[in-house]
Amino acid sequence: RAAPAAPTARGLAAAAGKPQARGKGRPQKKKMKPKKKLVQAPGLKAYRPVTPGLRGRVITARGHLHKGKPFPALSAGLVKSTGGRNSQGRTTVWHRGGGARRKFRLVDLRRALLGEQGVVQRLEYDPNRTAHLALVRYARLADAPGASGPERRGAEEAAAAGGA
């Protein structure tokens, strides 16, 4: 039998529990700098400038909005836009069309029940305008005879909540 070979420097380092180099050509891992916190005002969301389009972009936060579908009695189908096509179906305006389907929200902009007391049920997102909508339940309409649950049209009114 041959005599065991003398331990190398790498073998001694491994036996001592020290980290060993993996090779001469492999670079060491760089330590990442911790991410700087974005200064955000309440109700706003700021984006990190990972692309030129996101640099300086700030939007209103939407975490407080209702996550489900819109209130069915106060929403209707929206007439589709032409998508840049004329009556023959030919493209007359470029870079139009596509997008997500939207439903139109019926909003009481005249505020017919201005003096009435109401309770805000939830805040909803409205894709057709820049304001969010508040679903308000009025006690006088909910207690009216013939009002059958919250699906009854007229038992609820939506009022535009400005800005946020």
Short mmCIF file of N, CA and C in Angstrom, two decimals:
data_model
loop_
_atom_site.label_atom_id
_atom_site.label_comp_id
_atom_site.label_asym_id
_atom_site.label_seq_id
_atom_site.Cartn_x
_atom_site.Cartn_y
_atom_site.Cartn_z
N ARG A 1 0.83 -1.19 0.00
CA ARG A 1 0.00 0.00 0.00
C ARG A 1 0.86 1.24 0.00
N ALA A 2 0.31 2.28 -0.65
CA ALA A 2 1.04 3.53 -0.69
C ALA A 2 0.75 4.34 0.55
N ALA A 3 1.66 5.15 0.94
CA ALA A 3 1.50 5.99 2.13
C ALA A 3 0.51 7.11 1.80
N PRO A 4 -0.31 7.54 2.78
CA PRO A 4 -1.26 8.61 2.52
C PRO A 4 -0.53 9.89 2.15
N ALA A 5 -1.15 10.67 1.24
CA ALA A 5 -0.54 11.90 0.78
C ALA A 5 -0.61 12.96 1.87
N ALA A 6 0.35 13.83 1.85
CA ALA A 6 0.38 14.91 2.84
C ALA A 6 -0.79 15.86 2.56
N PRO A 7 -1.43 16.37 3.61
CA PRO A 7 -2.56 17.27 3.40
C PRO A 7 -2.11 18.57 2.75
N THR A 8 -2.96 19.07 1.82
CA THR A 8 -2.65 20.32 1.13
C THR A 8 -3.17 21.49 1.96
N ALA A 9 -2.88 22.70 1.49
CA ALA A 9 -3.34 23.90 2.20
C ALA A 9 -4.86 23.98 2.19
N ARG A 10 -5.46 23.57 1.08
CA ARG A 10 -6.93 23.59 1.00
C ARG A 10 -7.52 22.58 1.97
N GLY A 11 -6.94 21.41 2.07
CA GLY A 11 -7.41 20.38 2.98
C GLY A 11 -7.27 20.80 4.42
N LEU A 12 -6.20 21.50 4.77
CA LEU A 12 -6.02 21.98 6.14
C LEU A 12 -7.05 23.04 6.49
N ALA A 13 -7.37 23.94 5.53
CA ALA A 13 -8.36 24.98 5.79
C ALA A 13 -9.74 24.36 6.00
N ALA A 14 -10.07 23.34 5.21
CA ALA A 14 -11.36 22.68 5.35
C ALA A 14 -11.46 21.97 6.68
N ALA A 15 -10.35 21.35 7.11
CA ALA A 15 -10.36 20.65 8.38
C ALA A 15 -10.48 21.63 9.53
N ALA A 16 -9.98 22.84 9.39
CA ALA A 16 -10.04 23.83 10.46
C ALA A 16 -11.39 24.56 10.49
N GLY A 17 -12.26 24.31 9.50
CA GLY A 17 -13.58 24.93 9.47
C GLY A 17 -13.57 26.33 8.88
N LYS A 18 -12.52 26.69 8.17
CA LYS A 18 -12.43 28.02 7.57
C LYS A 18 -13.03 27.98 6.17
N PRO A 19 -13.62 29.09 5.71
CA PRO A 19 -14.12 29.10 4.33
C PRO A 19 -12.96 29.03 3.36
N GLN A 20 -13.16 28.30 2.30
CA GLN A 20 -12.08 28.12 1.33
C GLN A 20 -12.44 28.75 0.00
N ALA A 21 -11.42 29.22 -0.68
CA ALA A 21 -11.61 29.83 -1.99
C ALA A 21 -12.00 28.74 -2.97
N ARG A 22 -12.89 29.07 -3.92
CA ARG A 22 -13.35 28.06 -4.87
C ARG A 22 -12.50 28.02 -6.13
N GLY A 23 -11.64 28.92 -6.30
CA GLY A 23 -10.81 28.94 -7.49
C GLY A 23 -10.24 30.33 -7.68
N LYS A 24 -9.23 30.40 -8.50
CA LYS A 24 -8.56 31.68 -8.66
C LYS A 24 -9.40 32.64 -9.50
N GLY A 25 -10.12 32.15 -10.50
CA GLY A 25 -10.82 33.02 -11.42
C GLY A 25 -12.21 33.46 -10.97
N ARG A 26 -12.78 32.85 -9.93
CA ARG A 26 -14.14 33.18 -9.52
C ARG A 26 -14.13 34.41 -8.60
N PRO A 27 -14.92 35.46 -8.94
CA PRO A 27 -14.93 36.65 -8.09
C PRO A 27 -15.71 36.42 -6.81
N GLN A 28 -15.42 37.20 -5.82
CA GLN A 28 -16.14 37.13 -4.55
C GLN A 28 -17.51 37.77 -4.73
N LYS A 29 -18.51 37.34 -3.94
CA LYS A 29 -19.84 37.93 -4.00
C LYS A 29 -19.78 39.35 -3.47
N LYS A 30 -20.50 40.27 -4.17
CA LYS A 30 -20.57 41.65 -3.72
C LYS A 30 -21.67 41.77 -2.66
N LYS A 31 -21.41 42.58 -1.69
CA LYS A 31 -22.43 42.82 -0.68
C LYS A 31 -23.38 43.88 -1.21
N MET A 32 -24.70 43.60 -1.13
CA MET A 32 -25.71 44.52 -1.63
C MET A 32 -25.94 45.63 -0.59
N LYS A 33 -26.10 46.84 -1.10
CA LYS A 33 -26.44 47.95 -0.22
C LYS A 33 -27.91 47.81 0.16
N PRO A 34 -28.26 48.17 1.38
CA PRO A 34 -29.69 48.12 1.73
C PRO A 34 -30.45 49.17 0.94
N LYS A 35 -31.70 48.82 0.55
CA LYS A 35 -32.52 49.74 -0.23
C LYS A 35 -32.91 50.94 0.61
N LYS A 36 -32.87 52.11 -0.02
CA LYS A 36 -33.29 53.32 0.68
C LYS A 36 -34.81 53.34 0.76
N LYS A 37 -35.32 53.80 1.87
CA LYS A 37 -36.76 53.90 2.04
C LYS A 37 -37.29 55.05 1.20
N LEU A 38 -38.43 54.82 0.55
CA LEU A 38 -39.08 55.88 -0.20
C LEU A 38 -39.91 56.73 0.75
N VAL A 39 -39.77 58.02 0.64
CA VAL A 39 -40.55 58.92 1.47
C VAL A 39 -41.93 59.05 0.83
N GLN A 40 -42.96 58.59 1.56
CA GLN A 40 -44.31 58.60 1.02
C GLN A 40 -45.24 59.35 1.96
N ALA A 41 -46.08 60.16 1.39
CA ALA A 41 -47.12 60.82 2.17
C ALA A 41 -48.27 59.83 2.35
N PRO A 42 -49.06 59.98 3.41
CA PRO A 42 -50.18 59.06 3.59
C PRO A 42 -51.17 59.18 2.43
N GLY A 43 -51.63 58.04 1.95
CA GLY A 43 -52.58 58.02 0.85
C GLY A 43 -51.93 58.07 -0.52
N LEU A 44 -50.61 58.08 -0.60
CA LEU A 44 -49.91 58.11 -1.88
C LEU A 44 -48.95 56.93 -1.97
N LYS A 45 -48.68 56.51 -3.19
CA LYS A 45 -47.73 55.43 -3.43
C LYS A 45 -46.68 55.94 -4.40
N ALA A 46 -45.41 55.89 -3.99
CA ALA A 46 -44.31 56.33 -4.84
C ALA A 46 -43.61 55.10 -5.40
N TYR A 47 -43.18 55.17 -6.64
CA TYR A 47 -42.51 54.06 -7.30
C TYR A 47 -41.00 54.26 -7.28
N ARG A 48 -40.26 53.16 -7.25
CA ARG A 48 -38.81 53.21 -7.36
C ARG A 48 -38.44 53.46 -8.81
N PRO A 49 -37.41 54.25 -9.08
CA PRO A 49 -37.06 54.60 -10.46
C PRO A 49 -36.28 53.49 -11.17
N VAL A 50 -36.90 52.31 -11.33
CA VAL A 50 -36.20 51.21 -12.01
C VAL A 50 -36.27 51.37 -13.52
N THR A 51 -37.20 52.17 -14.03
CA THR A 51 -37.27 52.49 -15.45
C THR A 51 -37.49 54.00 -15.57
N PRO A 52 -37.18 54.58 -16.72
CA PRO A 52 -37.40 56.03 -16.87
C PRO A 52 -38.86 56.44 -16.69
N GLY A 53 -39.79 55.55 -17.06
CA GLY A 53 -41.21 55.90 -16.93
C GLY A 53 -41.68 55.93 -15.49
N LEU A 54 -41.01 55.21 -14.59
CA LEU A 54 -41.42 55.19 -13.18
C LEU A 54 -40.72 56.26 -12.36
N ARG A 55 -39.74 56.94 -12.94
CA ARG A 55 -39.00 57.94 -12.18
C ARG A 55 -39.92 59.11 -11.82
N GLY A 56 -40.09 59.35 -10.55
CA GLY A 56 -40.93 60.45 -10.09
C GLY A 56 -42.41 60.16 -10.13
N ARG A 57 -42.82 58.91 -10.37
CA ARG A 57 -44.25 58.59 -10.47
C ARG A 57 -44.84 58.40 -9.08
N VAL A 58 -45.91 59.11 -8.80
CA VAL A 58 -46.63 59.00 -7.53
C VAL A 58 -48.11 58.88 -7.86
N ILE A 59 -48.79 57.88 -7.29
CA ILE A 59 -50.22 57.69 -7.52
C ILE A 59 -50.93 57.65 -6.17
N THR A 60 -52.25 57.75 -6.19
CA THR A 60 -53.01 57.62 -4.95
C THR A 60 -53.08 56.15 -4.57
N ALA A 61 -52.98 55.87 -3.30
CA ALA A 61 -53.03 54.49 -2.82
C ALA A 61 -54.45 53.96 -2.96
N ARG A 62 -54.56 52.66 -3.26
CA ARG A 62 -55.88 52.07 -3.46
C ARG A 62 -56.14 50.92 -2.52
N GLY A 63 -55.37 50.82 -1.45
CA GLY A 63 -55.54 49.72 -0.51
C GLY A 63 -56.83 49.78 0.27
N HIS A 64 -57.40 50.96 0.43
CA HIS A 64 -58.61 51.13 1.22
C HIS A 64 -59.88 50.87 0.40
N LEU A 65 -59.76 50.64 -0.90
CA LEU A 65 -60.94 50.46 -1.75
C LEU A 65 -61.47 49.04 -1.66
N HIS A 66 -62.76 48.89 -1.99
CA HIS A 66 -63.43 47.59 -1.99
C HIS A 66 -62.78 46.69 -3.04
N LYS A 67 -62.47 45.44 -2.67
CA LYS A 67 -61.74 44.56 -3.56
C LYS A 67 -62.66 43.70 -4.44
N GLY A 68 -63.95 43.72 -4.16
CA GLY A 68 -64.88 42.88 -4.93
C GLY A 68 -65.42 43.59 -6.15
N LYS A 69 -66.49 43.03 -6.69
CA LYS A 69 -67.13 43.60 -7.88
C LYS A 69 -67.95 44.83 -7.50
N PRO A 70 -68.28 45.68 -8.47
CA PRO A 70 -69.08 46.87 -8.15
C PRO A 70 -70.50 46.49 -7.75
N PHE A 71 -71.15 47.41 -7.05
CA PHE A 71 -72.51 47.18 -6.59
C PHE A 71 -73.41 46.99 -7.80
N PRO A 72 -74.08 45.82 -7.94
CA PRO A 72 -74.76 45.49 -9.19
C PRO A 72 -75.92 46.41 -9.56
N ALA A 73 -76.67 46.89 -8.58
CA ALA A 73 -77.83 47.71 -8.90
C ALA A 73 -77.44 49.08 -9.42
N LEU A 74 -76.22 49.51 -9.13
CA LEU A 74 -75.78 50.84 -9.54
C LEU A 74 -74.69 50.78 -10.60
N SER A 75 -74.63 49.71 -11.35
CA SER A 75 -73.66 49.62 -12.44
C SER A 75 -74.36 49.05 -13.67
N ALA A 76 -73.93 49.52 -14.82
CA ALA A 76 -74.53 49.09 -16.08
C ALA A 76 -73.42 48.90 -17.11
N GLY A 77 -73.77 48.29 -18.23
CA GLY A 77 -72.79 48.08 -19.28
C GLY A 77 -72.36 49.39 -19.90
N LEU A 78 -71.14 49.45 -20.35
CA LEU A 78 -70.60 50.66 -20.96
C LEU A 78 -70.53 50.46 -22.47
N VAL A 79 -71.01 51.45 -23.22
CA VAL A 79 -70.94 51.37 -24.68
C VAL A 79 -69.47 51.44 -25.08
N LYS A 80 -69.05 50.47 -25.88
CA LYS A 80 -67.64 50.42 -26.27
C LYS A 80 -67.31 51.59 -27.18
N SER A 81 -66.09 52.09 -27.05
CA SER A 81 -65.65 53.14 -27.96
C SER A 81 -65.29 52.50 -29.30
N THR A 82 -65.03 53.31 -30.29
CA THR A 82 -64.82 52.78 -31.64
C THR A 82 -63.47 52.11 -31.80
N GLY A 83 -62.54 52.39 -30.92
CA GLY A 83 -61.22 51.78 -31.04
C GLY A 83 -60.45 52.30 -32.24
N GLY A 84 -60.78 53.51 -32.68
CA GLY A 84 -60.08 54.10 -33.81
C GLY A 84 -60.56 53.62 -35.16
N ARG A 85 -61.70 52.90 -35.20
CA ARG A 85 -62.24 52.40 -36.47
C ARG A 85 -63.48 53.18 -36.86
N ASN A 86 -63.71 53.32 -38.15
CA ASN A 86 -64.91 54.00 -38.61
C ASN A 86 -66.01 52.97 -38.85
N SER A 87 -67.10 53.37 -39.51
CA SER A 87 -68.23 52.47 -39.70
C SER A 87 -67.91 51.32 -40.65
N GLN A 88 -66.88 51.47 -41.48
CA GLN A 88 -66.46 50.39 -42.37
C GLN A 88 -65.49 49.43 -41.70
N GLY A 89 -65.07 49.76 -40.48
CA GLY A 89 -64.14 48.90 -39.77
C GLY A 89 -62.69 49.20 -40.06
N ARG A 90 -62.43 50.25 -40.81
CA ARG A 90 -61.05 50.59 -41.14
C ARG A 90 -60.45 51.50 -40.08
N THR A 91 -59.17 51.34 -39.85
CA THR A 91 -58.48 52.17 -38.87
C THR A 91 -58.35 53.58 -39.40
N THR A 92 -58.94 54.54 -38.69
CA THR A 92 -58.82 55.93 -39.08
C THR A 92 -57.96 56.72 -38.11
N VAL A 93 -57.87 56.25 -36.86
CA VAL A 93 -57.02 56.88 -35.86
C VAL A 93 -56.13 55.79 -35.29
N TRP A 94 -54.83 55.95 -35.40
CA TRP A 94 -53.89 54.93 -34.95
C TRP A 94 -53.67 55.01 -33.44
N HIS A 95 -53.22 53.92 -32.88
CA HIS A 95 -52.85 53.80 -31.45
C HIS A 95 -54.06 53.95 -30.54
N ARG A 96 -55.21 53.47 -30.99
CA ARG A 96 -56.41 53.45 -30.14
C ARG A 96 -56.91 52.02 -30.05
N GLY A 97 -57.63 51.72 -28.99
CA GLY A 97 -58.28 50.42 -28.90
C GLY A 97 -57.67 49.56 -27.81
N GLY A 98 -58.27 48.39 -27.63
CA GLY A 98 -57.81 47.48 -26.58
C GLY A 98 -58.28 47.96 -25.22
N GLY A 99 -57.53 47.61 -24.21
CA GLY A 99 -57.87 48.03 -22.85
C GLY A 99 -58.81 47.05 -22.17
N ALA A 100 -58.99 47.23 -20.87
CA ALA A 100 -59.83 46.33 -20.08
C ALA A 100 -61.30 46.74 -20.21
N ARG A 101 -62.18 45.76 -20.08
CA ARG A 101 -63.62 46.05 -20.13
C ARG A 101 -64.00 46.83 -18.88
N ARG A 102 -64.91 47.79 -19.06
CA ARG A 102 -65.32 48.63 -17.95
C ARG A 102 -66.83 48.60 -17.82
N LYS A 103 -67.32 48.80 -16.60
CA LYS A 103 -68.75 48.97 -16.36
C LYS A 103 -68.99 50.40 -15.93
N PHE A 104 -70.14 50.93 -16.37
CA PHE A 104 -70.48 52.30 -16.02
C PHE A 104 -71.16 52.32 -14.67
N ARG A 105 -70.78 53.24 -13.80
CA ARG A 105 -71.39 53.38 -12.48
C ARG A 105 -72.43 54.49 -12.52
N LEU A 106 -73.63 54.20 -12.02
CA LEU A 106 -74.69 55.19 -11.94
C LEU A 106 -74.46 56.02 -10.67
N VAL A 107 -74.20 57.31 -10.84
CA VAL A 107 -73.82 58.18 -9.74
C VAL A 107 -74.87 59.27 -9.58
N ASP A 108 -75.27 59.53 -8.33
CA ASP A 108 -76.23 60.59 -8.03
C ASP A 108 -75.45 61.90 -7.92
N LEU A 109 -75.20 62.53 -9.07
CA LEU A 109 -74.43 63.77 -9.08
C LEU A 109 -75.28 64.97 -8.66
N ARG A 110 -76.61 64.86 -8.76
CA ARG A 110 -77.48 65.97 -8.36
C ARG A 110 -77.69 66.02 -6.86
N ARG A 111 -77.30 64.95 -6.16
CA ARG A 111 -77.44 64.86 -4.71
C ARG A 111 -78.87 65.12 -4.29
N ALA A 112 -79.79 64.28 -4.77
CA ALA A 112 -81.21 64.46 -4.51
C ALA A 112 -81.52 64.35 -3.02
N LEU A 113 -80.72 63.60 -2.27
CA LEU A 113 -80.95 63.42 -0.83
C LEU A 113 -79.91 64.21 -0.04
N LEU A 114 -79.80 65.50 -0.32
CA LEU A 114 -78.73 66.32 0.24
C LEU A 114 -78.83 66.45 1.75
N GLY A 115 -80.03 66.60 2.30
CA GLY A 115 -80.17 66.80 3.74
C GLY A 115 -80.28 65.51 4.54
N GLU A 116 -80.35 64.38 3.88
CA GLU A 116 -80.57 63.09 4.55
C GLU A 116 -79.28 62.57 5.18
N GLN A 117 -79.45 61.83 6.28
CA GLN A 117 -78.31 61.16 6.92
C GLN A 117 -78.09 59.82 6.24
N GLY A 118 -76.84 59.49 5.99
CA GLY A 118 -76.52 58.21 5.36
C GLY A 118 -75.25 57.63 5.96
N VAL A 119 -75.05 56.35 5.73
CA VAL A 119 -73.86 55.65 6.23
C VAL A 119 -73.07 55.16 5.02
N VAL A 120 -71.78 55.45 5.00
CA VAL A 120 -70.93 54.99 3.91
C VAL A 120 -70.67 53.50 4.10
N GLN A 121 -71.10 52.69 3.13
CA GLN A 121 -70.91 51.25 3.20
C GLN A 121 -69.49 50.86 2.79
N ARG A 122 -69.01 51.41 1.67
CA ARG A 122 -67.67 51.08 1.19
C ARG A 122 -67.25 52.11 0.15
N LEU A 123 -65.96 52.16 -0.11
CA LEU A 123 -65.41 53.00 -1.16
C LEU A 123 -65.05 52.11 -2.33
N GLU A 124 -65.40 52.53 -3.54
CA GLU A 124 -65.17 51.71 -4.73
C GLU A 124 -64.32 52.46 -5.73
N TYR A 125 -63.59 51.71 -6.54
CA TYR A 125 -62.81 52.25 -7.64
C TYR A 125 -63.73 52.48 -8.83
N ASP A 126 -63.54 53.57 -9.54
CA ASP A 126 -64.33 53.84 -10.74
C ASP A 126 -63.38 54.03 -11.91
N PRO A 127 -63.41 53.14 -12.90
CA PRO A 127 -62.48 53.25 -14.02
C PRO A 127 -62.81 54.37 -14.99
N ASN A 128 -64.00 54.97 -14.88
CA ASN A 128 -64.43 55.97 -15.85
C ASN A 128 -64.13 57.40 -15.42
N ARG A 129 -63.70 57.61 -14.18
CA ARG A 129 -63.39 58.96 -13.72
C ARG A 129 -62.22 58.90 -12.75
N THR A 130 -61.66 60.06 -12.42
CA THR A 130 -60.47 60.09 -11.57
C THR A 130 -60.81 60.07 -10.09
N ALA A 131 -62.09 60.15 -9.72
CA ALA A 131 -62.49 60.11 -8.32
C ALA A 131 -62.90 58.69 -7.95
N HIS A 132 -62.77 58.36 -6.67
CA HIS A 132 -63.33 57.11 -6.16
C HIS A 132 -64.78 57.36 -5.78
N LEU A 133 -65.57 56.29 -5.65
CA LEU A 133 -66.98 56.43 -5.33
C LEU A 133 -67.26 55.87 -3.94
N ALA A 134 -68.17 56.52 -3.22
CA ALA A 134 -68.60 56.04 -1.92
C ALA A 134 -70.02 55.49 -2.06
N LEU A 135 -70.22 54.27 -1.62
CA LEU A 135 -71.56 53.67 -1.62
C LEU A 135 -72.22 54.05 -0.30
N VAL A 136 -73.28 54.85 -0.38
CA VAL A 136 -73.94 55.39 0.82
C VAL A 136 -75.31 54.75 0.96
N ARG A 137 -75.62 54.28 2.16
CA ARG A 137 -76.93 53.70 2.44
C ARG A 137 -77.73 54.71 3.26
N TYR A 138 -78.89 55.07 2.72
CA TYR A 138 -79.76 56.03 3.40
C TYR A 138 -80.85 55.27 4.14
N ALA A 139 -81.05 55.62 5.42
CA ALA A 139 -82.00 54.90 6.27
C ALA A 139 -83.42 55.06 5.77
N ARG A 140 -83.79 56.23 5.27
CA ARG A 140 -85.16 56.47 4.83
C ARG A 140 -85.51 55.58 3.65
N LEU A 141 -84.60 55.37 2.72
CA LEU A 141 -84.88 54.54 1.55
C LEU A 141 -84.83 53.06 1.88
N ALA A 142 -83.98 52.66 2.80
CA ALA A 142 -83.87 51.24 3.14
C ALA A 142 -85.10 50.74 3.88
N ASP A 143 -85.75 51.64 4.67
CA ASP A 143 -86.93 51.25 5.43
C ASP A 143 -88.22 51.41 4.65
N ALA A 144 -88.14 51.87 3.40
CA ALA A 144 -89.34 52.10 2.61
C ALA A 144 -90.03 50.77 2.30
N PRO A 145 -91.37 50.76 2.22
CA PRO A 145 -92.07 49.52 1.89
C PRO A 145 -91.73 49.06 0.48
N GLY A 146 -91.49 47.78 0.33
CA GLY A 146 -91.15 47.23 -0.98
C GLY A 146 -89.66 47.15 -1.23
N ALA A 147 -88.85 47.69 -0.34
CA ALA A 147 -87.39 47.59 -0.51
C ALA A 147 -86.96 46.20 -0.09
N SER A 148 -86.51 45.41 -1.04
CA SER A 148 -86.17 44.01 -0.74
C SER A 148 -84.66 43.83 -0.76
N GLY A 149 -84.03 44.13 0.34
CA GLY A 149 -82.60 43.87 0.47
C GLY A 149 -81.76 44.93 -0.23
N PRO A 150 -80.46 44.74 -0.17
CA PRO A 150 -79.55 45.75 -0.73
C PRO A 150 -79.51 45.78 -2.24
N GLU A 151 -80.08 44.78 -2.93
CA GLU A 151 -80.05 44.78 -4.39
C GLU A 151 -81.09 45.72 -4.99
N ARG A 152 -81.97 46.25 -4.17
CA ARG A 152 -83.05 47.11 -4.66
C ARG A 152 -82.47 48.42 -5.18
N ARG A 153 -82.76 48.75 -6.44
CA ARG A 153 -82.29 50.02 -7.01
C ARG A 153 -83.04 51.16 -6.31
N GLY A 154 -82.31 52.13 -5.88
CA GLY A 154 -82.90 53.25 -5.18
C GLY A 154 -82.74 53.13 -3.68
N ALA A 155 -82.53 51.93 -3.17
CA ALA A 155 -82.27 51.80 -1.74
C ALA A 155 -80.87 52.28 -1.41
N GLU A 156 -80.01 52.34 -2.41
CA GLU A 156 -78.64 52.81 -2.23
C GLU A 156 -78.40 53.91 -3.23
N GLU A 157 -77.59 54.81 -2.90
CA GLU A 157 -77.18 55.86 -3.81
C GLU A 157 -75.67 55.96 -3.74
N ALA A 158 -75.05 56.24 -4.86
CA ALA A 158 -73.60 56.42 -4.88
C ALA A 158 -73.32 57.91 -5.02
N ALA A 159 -72.42 58.39 -4.22
CA ALA A 159 -72.06 59.80 -4.30
C ALA A 159 -70.57 59.89 -4.59
N ALA A 160 -70.18 60.81 -5.45
CA ALA A 160 -68.78 60.93 -5.80
C ALA A 160 -68.00 61.48 -4.62
N ALA A 161 -66.95 60.76 -4.25
CA ALA A 161 -66.06 61.23 -3.19
C ALA A 161 -64.87 61.86 -3.88
N GLY A 162 -64.69 63.13 -3.75
CA GLY A 162 -63.66 63.86 -4.50
C GLY A 162 -62.26 63.38 -4.19
N GLY A 163 -61.41 63.27 -5.24
CA GLY A 163 -59.98 62.99 -5.10
C GLY A 163 -59.69 61.58 -4.64
N ALA A 164 -59.46 61.39 -3.37
CA ALA A 164 -59.04 60.09 -2.86
C ALA A 164 -60.26 59.29 -2.56
#
